[in-house]
Coordinates of C-alpha atoms in Angstrom, one line a residue:
X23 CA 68.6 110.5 142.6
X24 CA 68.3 113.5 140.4
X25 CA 68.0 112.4 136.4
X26 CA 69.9 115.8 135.2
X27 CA 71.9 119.1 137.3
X28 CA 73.9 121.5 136.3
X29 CA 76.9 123.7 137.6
X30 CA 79.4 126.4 136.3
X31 CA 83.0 125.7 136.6
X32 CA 85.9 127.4 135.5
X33 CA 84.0 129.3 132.9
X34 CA 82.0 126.0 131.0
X35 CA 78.8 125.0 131.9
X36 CA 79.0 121.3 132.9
X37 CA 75.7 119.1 133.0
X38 CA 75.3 115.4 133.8
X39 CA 72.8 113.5 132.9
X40 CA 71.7 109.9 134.1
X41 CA 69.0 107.4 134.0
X42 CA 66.5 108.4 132.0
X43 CA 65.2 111.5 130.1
X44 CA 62.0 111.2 128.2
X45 CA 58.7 113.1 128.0
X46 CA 58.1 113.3 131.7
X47 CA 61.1 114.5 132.7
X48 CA 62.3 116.8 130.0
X49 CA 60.2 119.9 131.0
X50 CA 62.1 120.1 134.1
X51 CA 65.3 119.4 132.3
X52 CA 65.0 122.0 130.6
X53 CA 63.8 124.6 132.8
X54 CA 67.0 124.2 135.0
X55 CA 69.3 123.5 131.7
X56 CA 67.9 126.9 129.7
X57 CA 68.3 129.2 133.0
X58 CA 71.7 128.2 132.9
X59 CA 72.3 129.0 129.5
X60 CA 70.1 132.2 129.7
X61 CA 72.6 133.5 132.1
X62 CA 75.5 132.6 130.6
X63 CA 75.1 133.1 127.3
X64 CA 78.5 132.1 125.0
X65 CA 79.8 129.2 127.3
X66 CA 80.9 125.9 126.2
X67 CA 78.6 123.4 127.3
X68 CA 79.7 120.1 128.5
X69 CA 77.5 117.4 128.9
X70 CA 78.8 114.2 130.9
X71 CA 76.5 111.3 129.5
X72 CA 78.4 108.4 131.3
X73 CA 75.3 107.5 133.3
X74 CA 72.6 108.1 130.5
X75 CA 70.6 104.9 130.0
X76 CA 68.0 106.2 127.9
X77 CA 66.9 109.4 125.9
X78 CA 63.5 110.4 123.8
X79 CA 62.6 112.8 120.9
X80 CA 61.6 115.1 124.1
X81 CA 65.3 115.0 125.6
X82 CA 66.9 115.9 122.4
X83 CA 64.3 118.3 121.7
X84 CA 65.9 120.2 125.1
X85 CA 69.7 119.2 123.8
X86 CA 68.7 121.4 120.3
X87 CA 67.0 124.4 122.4
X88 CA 70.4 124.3 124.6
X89 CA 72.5 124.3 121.5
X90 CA 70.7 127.6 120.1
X91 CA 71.8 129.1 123.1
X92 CA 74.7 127.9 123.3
X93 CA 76.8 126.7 119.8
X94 CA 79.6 125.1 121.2
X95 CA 78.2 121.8 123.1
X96 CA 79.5 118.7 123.7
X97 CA 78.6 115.2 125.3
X98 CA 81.2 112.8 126.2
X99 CA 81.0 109.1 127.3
X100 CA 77.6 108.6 125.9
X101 CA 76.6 104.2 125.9
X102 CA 76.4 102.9 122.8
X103 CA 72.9 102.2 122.4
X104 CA 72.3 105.9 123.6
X105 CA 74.9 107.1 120.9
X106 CA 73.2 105.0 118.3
X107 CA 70.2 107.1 119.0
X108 CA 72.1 110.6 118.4
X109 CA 73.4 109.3 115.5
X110 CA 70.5 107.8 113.6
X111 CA 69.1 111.7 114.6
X112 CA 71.7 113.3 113.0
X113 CA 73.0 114.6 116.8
X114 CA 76.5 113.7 115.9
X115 CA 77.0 116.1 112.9
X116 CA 75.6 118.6 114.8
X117 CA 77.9 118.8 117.9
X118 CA 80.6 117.0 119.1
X119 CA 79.4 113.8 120.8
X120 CA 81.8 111.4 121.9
X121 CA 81.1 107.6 123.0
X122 CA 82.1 105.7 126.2
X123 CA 84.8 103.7 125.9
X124 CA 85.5 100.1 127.8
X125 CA 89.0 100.1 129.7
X126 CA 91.9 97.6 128.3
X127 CA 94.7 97.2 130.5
X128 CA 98.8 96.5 128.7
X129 CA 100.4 95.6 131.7
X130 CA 102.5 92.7 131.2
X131 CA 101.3 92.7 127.6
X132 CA 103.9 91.9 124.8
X133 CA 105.1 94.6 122.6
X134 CA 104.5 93.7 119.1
X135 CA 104.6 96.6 117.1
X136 CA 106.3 100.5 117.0
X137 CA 105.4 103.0 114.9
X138 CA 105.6 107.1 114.6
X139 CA 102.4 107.8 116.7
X140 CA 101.8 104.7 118.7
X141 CA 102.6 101.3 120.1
X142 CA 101.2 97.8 119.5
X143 CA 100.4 95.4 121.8
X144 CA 99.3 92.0 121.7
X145 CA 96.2 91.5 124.8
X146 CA 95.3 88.0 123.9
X147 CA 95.7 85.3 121.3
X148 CA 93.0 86.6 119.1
X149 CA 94.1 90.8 119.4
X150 CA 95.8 93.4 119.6
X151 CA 95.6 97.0 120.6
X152 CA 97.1 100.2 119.1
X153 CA 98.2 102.8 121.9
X154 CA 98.5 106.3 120.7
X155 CA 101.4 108.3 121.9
X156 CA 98.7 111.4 121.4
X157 CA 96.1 111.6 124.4
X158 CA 93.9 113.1 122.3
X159 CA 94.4 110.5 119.7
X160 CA 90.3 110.0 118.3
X161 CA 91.1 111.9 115.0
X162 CA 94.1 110.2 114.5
X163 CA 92.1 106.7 115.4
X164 CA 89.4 107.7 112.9
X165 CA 91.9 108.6 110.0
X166 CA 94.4 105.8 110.7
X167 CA 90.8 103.4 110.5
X168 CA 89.9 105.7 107.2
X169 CA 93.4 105.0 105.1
X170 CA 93.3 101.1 106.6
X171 CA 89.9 100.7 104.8
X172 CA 91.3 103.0 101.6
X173 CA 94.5 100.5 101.9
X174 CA 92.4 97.2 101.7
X175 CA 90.4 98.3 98.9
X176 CA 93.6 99.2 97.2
X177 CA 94.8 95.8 97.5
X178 CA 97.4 95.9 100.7
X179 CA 96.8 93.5 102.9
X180 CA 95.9 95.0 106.6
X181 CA 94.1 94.7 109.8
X182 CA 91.3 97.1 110.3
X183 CA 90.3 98.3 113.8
X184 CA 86.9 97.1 115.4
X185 CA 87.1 98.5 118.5
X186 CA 88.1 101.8 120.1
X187 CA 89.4 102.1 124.0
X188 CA 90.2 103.5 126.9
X189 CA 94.0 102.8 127.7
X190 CA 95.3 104.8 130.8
X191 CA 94.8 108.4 130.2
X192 CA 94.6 108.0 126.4
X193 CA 93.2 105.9 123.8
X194 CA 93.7 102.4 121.4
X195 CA 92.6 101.0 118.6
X196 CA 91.7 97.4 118.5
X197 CA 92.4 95.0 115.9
X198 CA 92.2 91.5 115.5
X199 CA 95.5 89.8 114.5
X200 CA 95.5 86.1 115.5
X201 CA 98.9 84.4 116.0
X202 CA 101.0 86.9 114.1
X203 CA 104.1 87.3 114.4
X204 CA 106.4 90.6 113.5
X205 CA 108.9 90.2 111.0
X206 CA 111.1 91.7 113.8
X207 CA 110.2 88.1 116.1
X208 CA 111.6 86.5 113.0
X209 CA 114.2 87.4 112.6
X210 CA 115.2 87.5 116.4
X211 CA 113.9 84.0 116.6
X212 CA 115.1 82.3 113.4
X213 CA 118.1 84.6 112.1
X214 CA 118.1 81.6 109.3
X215 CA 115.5 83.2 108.0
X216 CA 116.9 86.4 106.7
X217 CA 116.6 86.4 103.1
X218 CA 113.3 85.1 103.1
X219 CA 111.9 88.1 105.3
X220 CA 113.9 90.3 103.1
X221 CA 111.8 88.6 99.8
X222 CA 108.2 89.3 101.6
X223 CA 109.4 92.3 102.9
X224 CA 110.4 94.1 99.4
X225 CA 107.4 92.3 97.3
X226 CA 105.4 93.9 99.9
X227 CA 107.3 97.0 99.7
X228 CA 106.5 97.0 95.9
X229 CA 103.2 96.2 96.0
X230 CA 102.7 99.2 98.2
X231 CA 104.6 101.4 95.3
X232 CA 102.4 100.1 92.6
X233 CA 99.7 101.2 93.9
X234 CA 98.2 104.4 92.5
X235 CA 96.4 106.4 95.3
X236 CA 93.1 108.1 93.7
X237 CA 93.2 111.8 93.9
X238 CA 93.2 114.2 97.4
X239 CA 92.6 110.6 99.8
X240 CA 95.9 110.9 101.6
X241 CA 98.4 113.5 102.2
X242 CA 101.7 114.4 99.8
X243 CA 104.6 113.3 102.0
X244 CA 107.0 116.0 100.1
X245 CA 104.6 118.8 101.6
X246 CA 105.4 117.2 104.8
X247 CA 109.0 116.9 104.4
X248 CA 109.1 120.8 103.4
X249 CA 108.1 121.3 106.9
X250 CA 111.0 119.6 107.8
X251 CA 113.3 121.2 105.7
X252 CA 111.9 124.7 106.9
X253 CA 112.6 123.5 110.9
X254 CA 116.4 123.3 109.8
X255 CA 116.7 127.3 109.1
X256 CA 117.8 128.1 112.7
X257 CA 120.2 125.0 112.8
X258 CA 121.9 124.7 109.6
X259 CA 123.5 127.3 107.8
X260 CA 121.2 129.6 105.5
X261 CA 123.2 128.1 102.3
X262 CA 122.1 124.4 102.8
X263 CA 118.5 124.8 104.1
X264 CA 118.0 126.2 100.4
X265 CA 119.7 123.3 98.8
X266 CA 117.7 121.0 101.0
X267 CA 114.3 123.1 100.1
X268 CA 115.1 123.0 96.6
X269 CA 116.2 119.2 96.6
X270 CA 113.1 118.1 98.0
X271 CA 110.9 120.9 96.4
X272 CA 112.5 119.5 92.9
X273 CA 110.9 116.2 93.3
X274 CA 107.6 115.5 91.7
X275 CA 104.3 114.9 92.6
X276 CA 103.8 111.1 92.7
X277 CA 100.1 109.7 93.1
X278 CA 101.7 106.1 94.2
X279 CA 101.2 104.9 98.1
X280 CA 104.2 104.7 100.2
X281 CA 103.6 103.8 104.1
X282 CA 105.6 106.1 105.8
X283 CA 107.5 103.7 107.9
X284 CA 107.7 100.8 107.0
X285 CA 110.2 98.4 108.9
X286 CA 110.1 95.0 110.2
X287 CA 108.0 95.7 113.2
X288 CA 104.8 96.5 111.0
X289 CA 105.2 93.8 109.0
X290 CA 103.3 90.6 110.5
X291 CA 103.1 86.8 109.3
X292 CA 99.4 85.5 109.9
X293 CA 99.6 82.2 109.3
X294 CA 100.6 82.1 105.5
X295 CA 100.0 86.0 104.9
X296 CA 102.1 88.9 105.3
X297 CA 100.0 91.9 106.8
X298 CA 100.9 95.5 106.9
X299 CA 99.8 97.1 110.1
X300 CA 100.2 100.8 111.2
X301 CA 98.3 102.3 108.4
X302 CA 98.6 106.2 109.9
X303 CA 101.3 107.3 108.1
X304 CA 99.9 106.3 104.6
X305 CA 100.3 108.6 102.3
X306 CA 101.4 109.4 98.6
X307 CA 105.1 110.7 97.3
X308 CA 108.3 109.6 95.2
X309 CA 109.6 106.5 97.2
X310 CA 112.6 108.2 98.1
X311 CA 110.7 109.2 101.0
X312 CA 110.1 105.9 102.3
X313 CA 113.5 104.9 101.7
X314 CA 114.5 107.7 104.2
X315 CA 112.1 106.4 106.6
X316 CA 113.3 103.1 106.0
X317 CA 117.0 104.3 106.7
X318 CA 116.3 105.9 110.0
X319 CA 114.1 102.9 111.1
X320 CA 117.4 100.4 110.4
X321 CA 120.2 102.5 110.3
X322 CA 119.6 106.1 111.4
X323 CA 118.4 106.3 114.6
X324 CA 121.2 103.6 115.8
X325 CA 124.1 105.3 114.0
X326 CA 125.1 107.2 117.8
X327 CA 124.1 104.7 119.9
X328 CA 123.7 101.2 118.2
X329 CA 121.6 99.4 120.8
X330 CA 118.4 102.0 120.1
X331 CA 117.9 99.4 116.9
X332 CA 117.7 96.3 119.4
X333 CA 115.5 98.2 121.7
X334 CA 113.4 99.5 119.0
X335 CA 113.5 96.6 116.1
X336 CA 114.3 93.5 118.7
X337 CA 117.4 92.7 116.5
X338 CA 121.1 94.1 116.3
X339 CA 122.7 96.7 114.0
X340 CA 124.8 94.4 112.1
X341 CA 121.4 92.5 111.0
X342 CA 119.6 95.7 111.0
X343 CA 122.2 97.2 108.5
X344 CA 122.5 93.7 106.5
X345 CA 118.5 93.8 105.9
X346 CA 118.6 97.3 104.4
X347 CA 121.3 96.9 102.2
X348 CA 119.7 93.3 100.9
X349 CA 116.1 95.0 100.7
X350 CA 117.5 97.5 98.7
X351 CA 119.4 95.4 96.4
X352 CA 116.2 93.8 95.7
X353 CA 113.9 96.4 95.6
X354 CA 116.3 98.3 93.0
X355 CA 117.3 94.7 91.7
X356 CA 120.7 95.0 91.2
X357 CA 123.9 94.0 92.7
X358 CA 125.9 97.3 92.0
X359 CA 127.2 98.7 95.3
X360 CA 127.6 101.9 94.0
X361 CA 123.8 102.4 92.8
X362 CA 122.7 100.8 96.1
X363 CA 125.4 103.7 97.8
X364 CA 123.9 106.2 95.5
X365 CA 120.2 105.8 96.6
X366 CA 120.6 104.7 100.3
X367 CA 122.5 108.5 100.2
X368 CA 119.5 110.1 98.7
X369 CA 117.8 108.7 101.2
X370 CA 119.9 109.7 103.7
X371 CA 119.2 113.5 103.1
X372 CA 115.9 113.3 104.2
X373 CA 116.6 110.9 106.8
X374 CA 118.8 113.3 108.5
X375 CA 116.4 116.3 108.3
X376 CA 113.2 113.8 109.8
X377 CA 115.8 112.6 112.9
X378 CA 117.6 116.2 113.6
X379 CA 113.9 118.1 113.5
X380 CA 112.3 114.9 115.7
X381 CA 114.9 114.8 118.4
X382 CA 114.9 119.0 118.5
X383 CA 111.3 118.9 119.4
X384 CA 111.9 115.7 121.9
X385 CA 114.5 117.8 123.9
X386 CA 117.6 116.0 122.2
X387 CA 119.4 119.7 122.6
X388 CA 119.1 119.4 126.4
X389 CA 121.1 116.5 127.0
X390 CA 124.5 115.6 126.1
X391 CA 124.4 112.3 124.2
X392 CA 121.6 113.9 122.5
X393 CA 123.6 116.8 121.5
X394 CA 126.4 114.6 120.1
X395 CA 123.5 112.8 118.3
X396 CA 122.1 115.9 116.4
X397 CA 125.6 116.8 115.6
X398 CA 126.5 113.7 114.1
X399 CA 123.4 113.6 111.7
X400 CA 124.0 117.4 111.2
X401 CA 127.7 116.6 110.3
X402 CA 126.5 113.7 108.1
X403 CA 123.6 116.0 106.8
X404 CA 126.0 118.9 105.4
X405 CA 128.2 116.6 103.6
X406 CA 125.7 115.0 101.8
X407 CA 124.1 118.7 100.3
X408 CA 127.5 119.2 99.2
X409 CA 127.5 116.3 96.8
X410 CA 123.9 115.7 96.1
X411 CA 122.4 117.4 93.2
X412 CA 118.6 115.6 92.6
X413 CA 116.9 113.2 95.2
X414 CA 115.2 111.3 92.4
X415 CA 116.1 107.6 90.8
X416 CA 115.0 105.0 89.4
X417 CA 114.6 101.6 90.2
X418 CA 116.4 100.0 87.5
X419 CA 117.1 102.3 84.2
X420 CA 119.2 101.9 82.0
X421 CA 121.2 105.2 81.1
X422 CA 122.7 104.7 77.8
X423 CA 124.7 107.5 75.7
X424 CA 122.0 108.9 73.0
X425 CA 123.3 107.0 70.1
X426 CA 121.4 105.4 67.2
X427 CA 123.7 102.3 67.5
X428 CA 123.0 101.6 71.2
X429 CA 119.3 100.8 70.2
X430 CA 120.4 96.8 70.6
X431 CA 121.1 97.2 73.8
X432 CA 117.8 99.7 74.9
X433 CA 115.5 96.6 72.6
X434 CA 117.2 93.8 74.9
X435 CA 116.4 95.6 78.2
X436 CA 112.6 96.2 76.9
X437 CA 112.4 92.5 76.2
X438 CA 113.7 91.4 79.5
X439 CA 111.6 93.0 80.9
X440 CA 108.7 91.2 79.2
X441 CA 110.4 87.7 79.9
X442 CA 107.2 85.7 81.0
X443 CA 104.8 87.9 79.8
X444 CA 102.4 86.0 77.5
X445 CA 100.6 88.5 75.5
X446 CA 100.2 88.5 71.8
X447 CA 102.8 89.0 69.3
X448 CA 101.6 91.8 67.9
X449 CA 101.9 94.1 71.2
X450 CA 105.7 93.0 71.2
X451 CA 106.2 94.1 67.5
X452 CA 104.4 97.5 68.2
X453 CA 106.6 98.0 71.6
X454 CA 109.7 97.3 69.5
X455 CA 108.8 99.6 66.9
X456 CA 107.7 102.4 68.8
X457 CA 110.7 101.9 71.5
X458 CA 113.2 102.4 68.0
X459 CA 111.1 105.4 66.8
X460 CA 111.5 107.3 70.4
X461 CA 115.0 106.2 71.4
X462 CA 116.5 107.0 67.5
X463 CA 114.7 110.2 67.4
X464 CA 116.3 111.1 70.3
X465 CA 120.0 110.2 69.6
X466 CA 119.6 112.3 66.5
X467 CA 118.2 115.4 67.5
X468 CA 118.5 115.8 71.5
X469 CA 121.8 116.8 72.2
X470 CA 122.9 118.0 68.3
X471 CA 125.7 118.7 67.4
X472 CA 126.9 117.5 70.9
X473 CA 126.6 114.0 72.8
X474 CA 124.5 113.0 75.7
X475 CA 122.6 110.2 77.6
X476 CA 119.3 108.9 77.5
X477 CA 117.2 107.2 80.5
X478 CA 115.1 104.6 79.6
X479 CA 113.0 103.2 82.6
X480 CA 110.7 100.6 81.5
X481 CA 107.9 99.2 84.6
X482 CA 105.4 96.7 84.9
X483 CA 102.2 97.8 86.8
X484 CA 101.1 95.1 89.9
X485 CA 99.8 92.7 87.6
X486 CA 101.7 92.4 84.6
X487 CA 99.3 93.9 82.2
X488 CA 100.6 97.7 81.2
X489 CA 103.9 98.1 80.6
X490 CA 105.3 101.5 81.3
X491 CA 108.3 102.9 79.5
X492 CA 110.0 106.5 80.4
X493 CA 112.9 107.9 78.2
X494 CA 114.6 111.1 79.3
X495 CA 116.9 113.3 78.6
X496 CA 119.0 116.3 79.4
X497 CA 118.9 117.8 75.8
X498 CA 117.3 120.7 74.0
X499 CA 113.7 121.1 75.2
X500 CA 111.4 119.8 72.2
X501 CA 107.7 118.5 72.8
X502 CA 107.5 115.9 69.6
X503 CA 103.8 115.6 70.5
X504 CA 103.2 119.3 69.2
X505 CA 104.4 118.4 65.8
X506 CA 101.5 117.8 63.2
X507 CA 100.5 114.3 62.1
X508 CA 101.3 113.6 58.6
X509 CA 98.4 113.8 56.0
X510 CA 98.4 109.8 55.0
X511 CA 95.5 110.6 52.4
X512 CA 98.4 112.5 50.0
X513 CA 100.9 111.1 47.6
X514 CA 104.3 110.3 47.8
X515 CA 104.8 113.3 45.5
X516 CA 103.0 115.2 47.7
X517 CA 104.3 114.3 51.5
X518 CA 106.7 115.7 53.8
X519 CA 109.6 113.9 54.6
X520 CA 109.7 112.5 58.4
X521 CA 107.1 112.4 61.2
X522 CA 105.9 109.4 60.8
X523 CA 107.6 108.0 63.8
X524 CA 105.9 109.5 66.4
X525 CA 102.8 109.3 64.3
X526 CA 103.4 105.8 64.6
X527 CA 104.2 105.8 68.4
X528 CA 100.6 107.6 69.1
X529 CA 98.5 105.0 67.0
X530 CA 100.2 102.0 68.6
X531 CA 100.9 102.8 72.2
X532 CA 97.2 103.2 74.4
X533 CA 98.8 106.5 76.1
X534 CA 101.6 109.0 74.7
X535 CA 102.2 112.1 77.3
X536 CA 105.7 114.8 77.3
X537 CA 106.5 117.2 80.1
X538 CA 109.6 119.3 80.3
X539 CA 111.0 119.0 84.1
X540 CA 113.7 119.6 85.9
X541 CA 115.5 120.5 83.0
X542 CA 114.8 117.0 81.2
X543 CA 112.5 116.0 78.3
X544 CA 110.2 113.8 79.5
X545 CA 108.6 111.2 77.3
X546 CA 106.0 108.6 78.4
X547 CA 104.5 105.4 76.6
X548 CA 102.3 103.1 78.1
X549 CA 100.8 100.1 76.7
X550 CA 98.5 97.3 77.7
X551 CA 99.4 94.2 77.2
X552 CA 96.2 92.4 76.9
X553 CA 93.3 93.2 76.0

């Protein structure tokens, strides 16, 4: 049996090599291997490795020659110990190499898991595999392992994949995951058990949220959802794909992590831990755009045809609907129907635009119940630009009319949100102070002579140990940070009167930053609580 041969077909070169290829074989290898690529210079060259067993510096010697001739090369289904080789080398940055993968069979296998590029399936007790929707899925299989491992260190909780494989004519990831259960399984099994998914479900939701992303390590969801927007402009009139560019174009560039879709099938309970799976759709953005996710996962998607949420979540639109509107009153803790209403509509927006665009490309138009579908959303859709005016909120401000006798009531919120927080006396007084010095400097001067409101959105980070508090308002556009600091070495005589409240603010918060945006002044204090 021949060690190496080589053919043209259908314009590639294709070579095959078996056994082994070391100094006694190589010369010959590359006689025949080099007259091929002599003759047809340009060619992709693809090497099928499947029966390789072993390979010397006197092979790969021949493999660099060939690539001289020949840039584009590259070897599939290469054994592990042979790809070890090309990789210690330095082979696999220099052409495209790709490993032989072992074959895992689903049939009969439960379904576990659903996300936007895959499904998860449970092949024993001990794991369970990823199978991407994609047939040429390894870059997405090397990203999705890339923002798992960027997620863990982070702090989220996740399985990362060991194993890549073979699963019918495309590929899976493989990740341990013993005895989980989804959240979905839960709540299909134990509907008692609502509200406490709902709890793990939103702290997990807000951990996510907390979580600051460092710079350029996953994508910005609101580029992504620009895309979508774009898609609309031969199916919506002209007038409301430009309110729906510039709604989501107006949102800002947020550095947190939101998952991308994050429902109650990609939630699993190991044992005592919650576990986030289906990392691929990580990415960083304003949470509106996971709440729009989060509608179409619970909501959307089921709105023409409610039994797509039991085939998709396990569950039935009346729970499906009932854990959204609980998550959300808990994620923006409060019981007001109409804040809920307003956000879950923001939400909405998007929501609409993801589902119309997804079903477009999916064929919905050639169907009839999917026509009615996209009509419905579109209907839905056009109602909502009419109405909407900003996609942004907050979890819990407090919007108060810019009034130096509301400062009570601004000083009560700050302190409830410090109930608990054990941290020195000192910190509180300074936060008190400088809280008065911002909010009275704006009822005075923002909106003179008229009246406005002020938003004050105070946050603590994952831990409890900055506190974050954000005041803004719709008034005249004025930067208090550009304003001089007082000389504190003159006189009484000799001083100006005023300033010494911001000059305050700077020395006894750790960070003071202002941005004018969206037509509001901006105003940012953060302070550590311990230190």
């Amino acid at each position: 049996m021949r060690e190496f041969s080589g053919t043209i077909d259908g314009g590639m070169i294709k070579l095959v090599l078996q056994g082994r290829i070391d100094s006694n074989n190589a010369p010959q290898m590359e006689a025949q291997f080099l007259e091929l690529a002599v003759n047809n210079p340009g060619l992709t060259v693809h090497i099928d490795a499947s029966k390789l067993e072993y390979i010397s510096s006197a092979g790969l010697r021949v493999l660099l020659h060939l690539k001289k001739t020949n840039p584009e090369i590259e070897i599939t289904d290469v054994c592990t110990d042979v790809y070890d080789i090309f990789a210690m080398t330095g082979f696999t940055d220099m052409m495209k190499i790709e490993k032989a993968y072992r074959n895992v069979s689903i049939e009969g296998a439960e379904e576990i898991g659903r996300g936007a590029n895959g499904i998860i399936y449970r092949i024993d007790q001990d794991n369970v595999v990823k199978v991407y929707s994609n047939p040429d899925a390894l870059s997405d299989i090397q990203h999705e392992r890339e923002v798992a491992r960027l997620a863990l260190v982070l702090g989220i909780p996740t399985a990362i994949s060991y194993d890549v494989v073979k699963v019918g004519d495309t590929y899976g990831s493989v990740f341990e995951l013993l005895n989980a259960c989804s959240f979905s399984n839960i709540l299909a099994r134990e509907p008692n058990k609502l509200d406490w998914c709902v709890a793990e479900y939103v702290k997990m939701l807000k951990k996510i949220h907390s979580t600051i992303v460092p710079e350029g390590k996953l994508p910005d969801i609101k580029e992504t959802a620009l895309n979508w927007a774009n898609f609309m402009r031969d199916y919506l009139p002209e007038s409301a794909v430009q309110k729906l560019i510039q709604l989501i174009g107006s949102v800002p560039h947020d550095d947190h992590m939101i998952h991308g879709d994050f429902h109650t099938k990609n939630l699993e309970l190991q044992g005592d831990e919650v576990i986030l799976i289906d990392m691929d759709t990580l990415a960083v953005g304003h949470p509106i755009f996971e709440l729009a996710s989060m509608f179409n996962s619970f909501i959307g998607y089921g709105e023409y045809d409610h039994d797509v949420i039991r085939r998709f979540l396990g569950i039935d639109y009346e729970t499906s609907r009932l854990f959204l509107h609980k998550a959300l009153s808990l994620y923006l803790d409060t019981d007001d129907e109409g804040k809920i209403s307003e956000v879950l509509n923001k939400a909405r927006v998007i929501g609409y635009t993801r589902m119309i665009r997804r079903s477009i490309r999916r064929k919905g138009l050639e169907t009839e119940d999917g026509r009615k579908e996209i009509e419905l959303w579109k209907s839905n859709l056009l109602e909502l630009l009419v109405k909407t005016e900003t996609l942004l909120f907050t979890k819990d401000p407090l919007e108060i009319e810019a009034e130096s006798g509301r400062l009570p009531e601004v000083l009560s919120y700050i302190e409830k949100k410090l109930e608990g927080i054990q941290c020195k006396q000192k910190k509180l007084m300074e936060i008190d102070v400088s809280t008065e010095e911002i909010f009275v400097n704006v009822a005075n001067y923002a909106y003179t002579p008229g009246k406005g409101n002020v938003v004050v959105n105070a946050e603590l980070n994952a831990d409890k140990t900055i506190l974050t508090i954000v005041f803004s308002d719709r008034g005249i556009p004025f930067n208090p940070l550009e304003k001089n600091d007082p000389d504190i070495t003159l006189s009484a005589e000799e001083r100006d009167i005023g300033g010494l409240g911001i000059f305050m603010t700077k020395k006894m918060m750790d960070e003071v930053s202002y941005e004018y945006r969206d037509g509001q002044n901006i105003l940012t204090l953060r302070k550590k609580l311990f230190d």
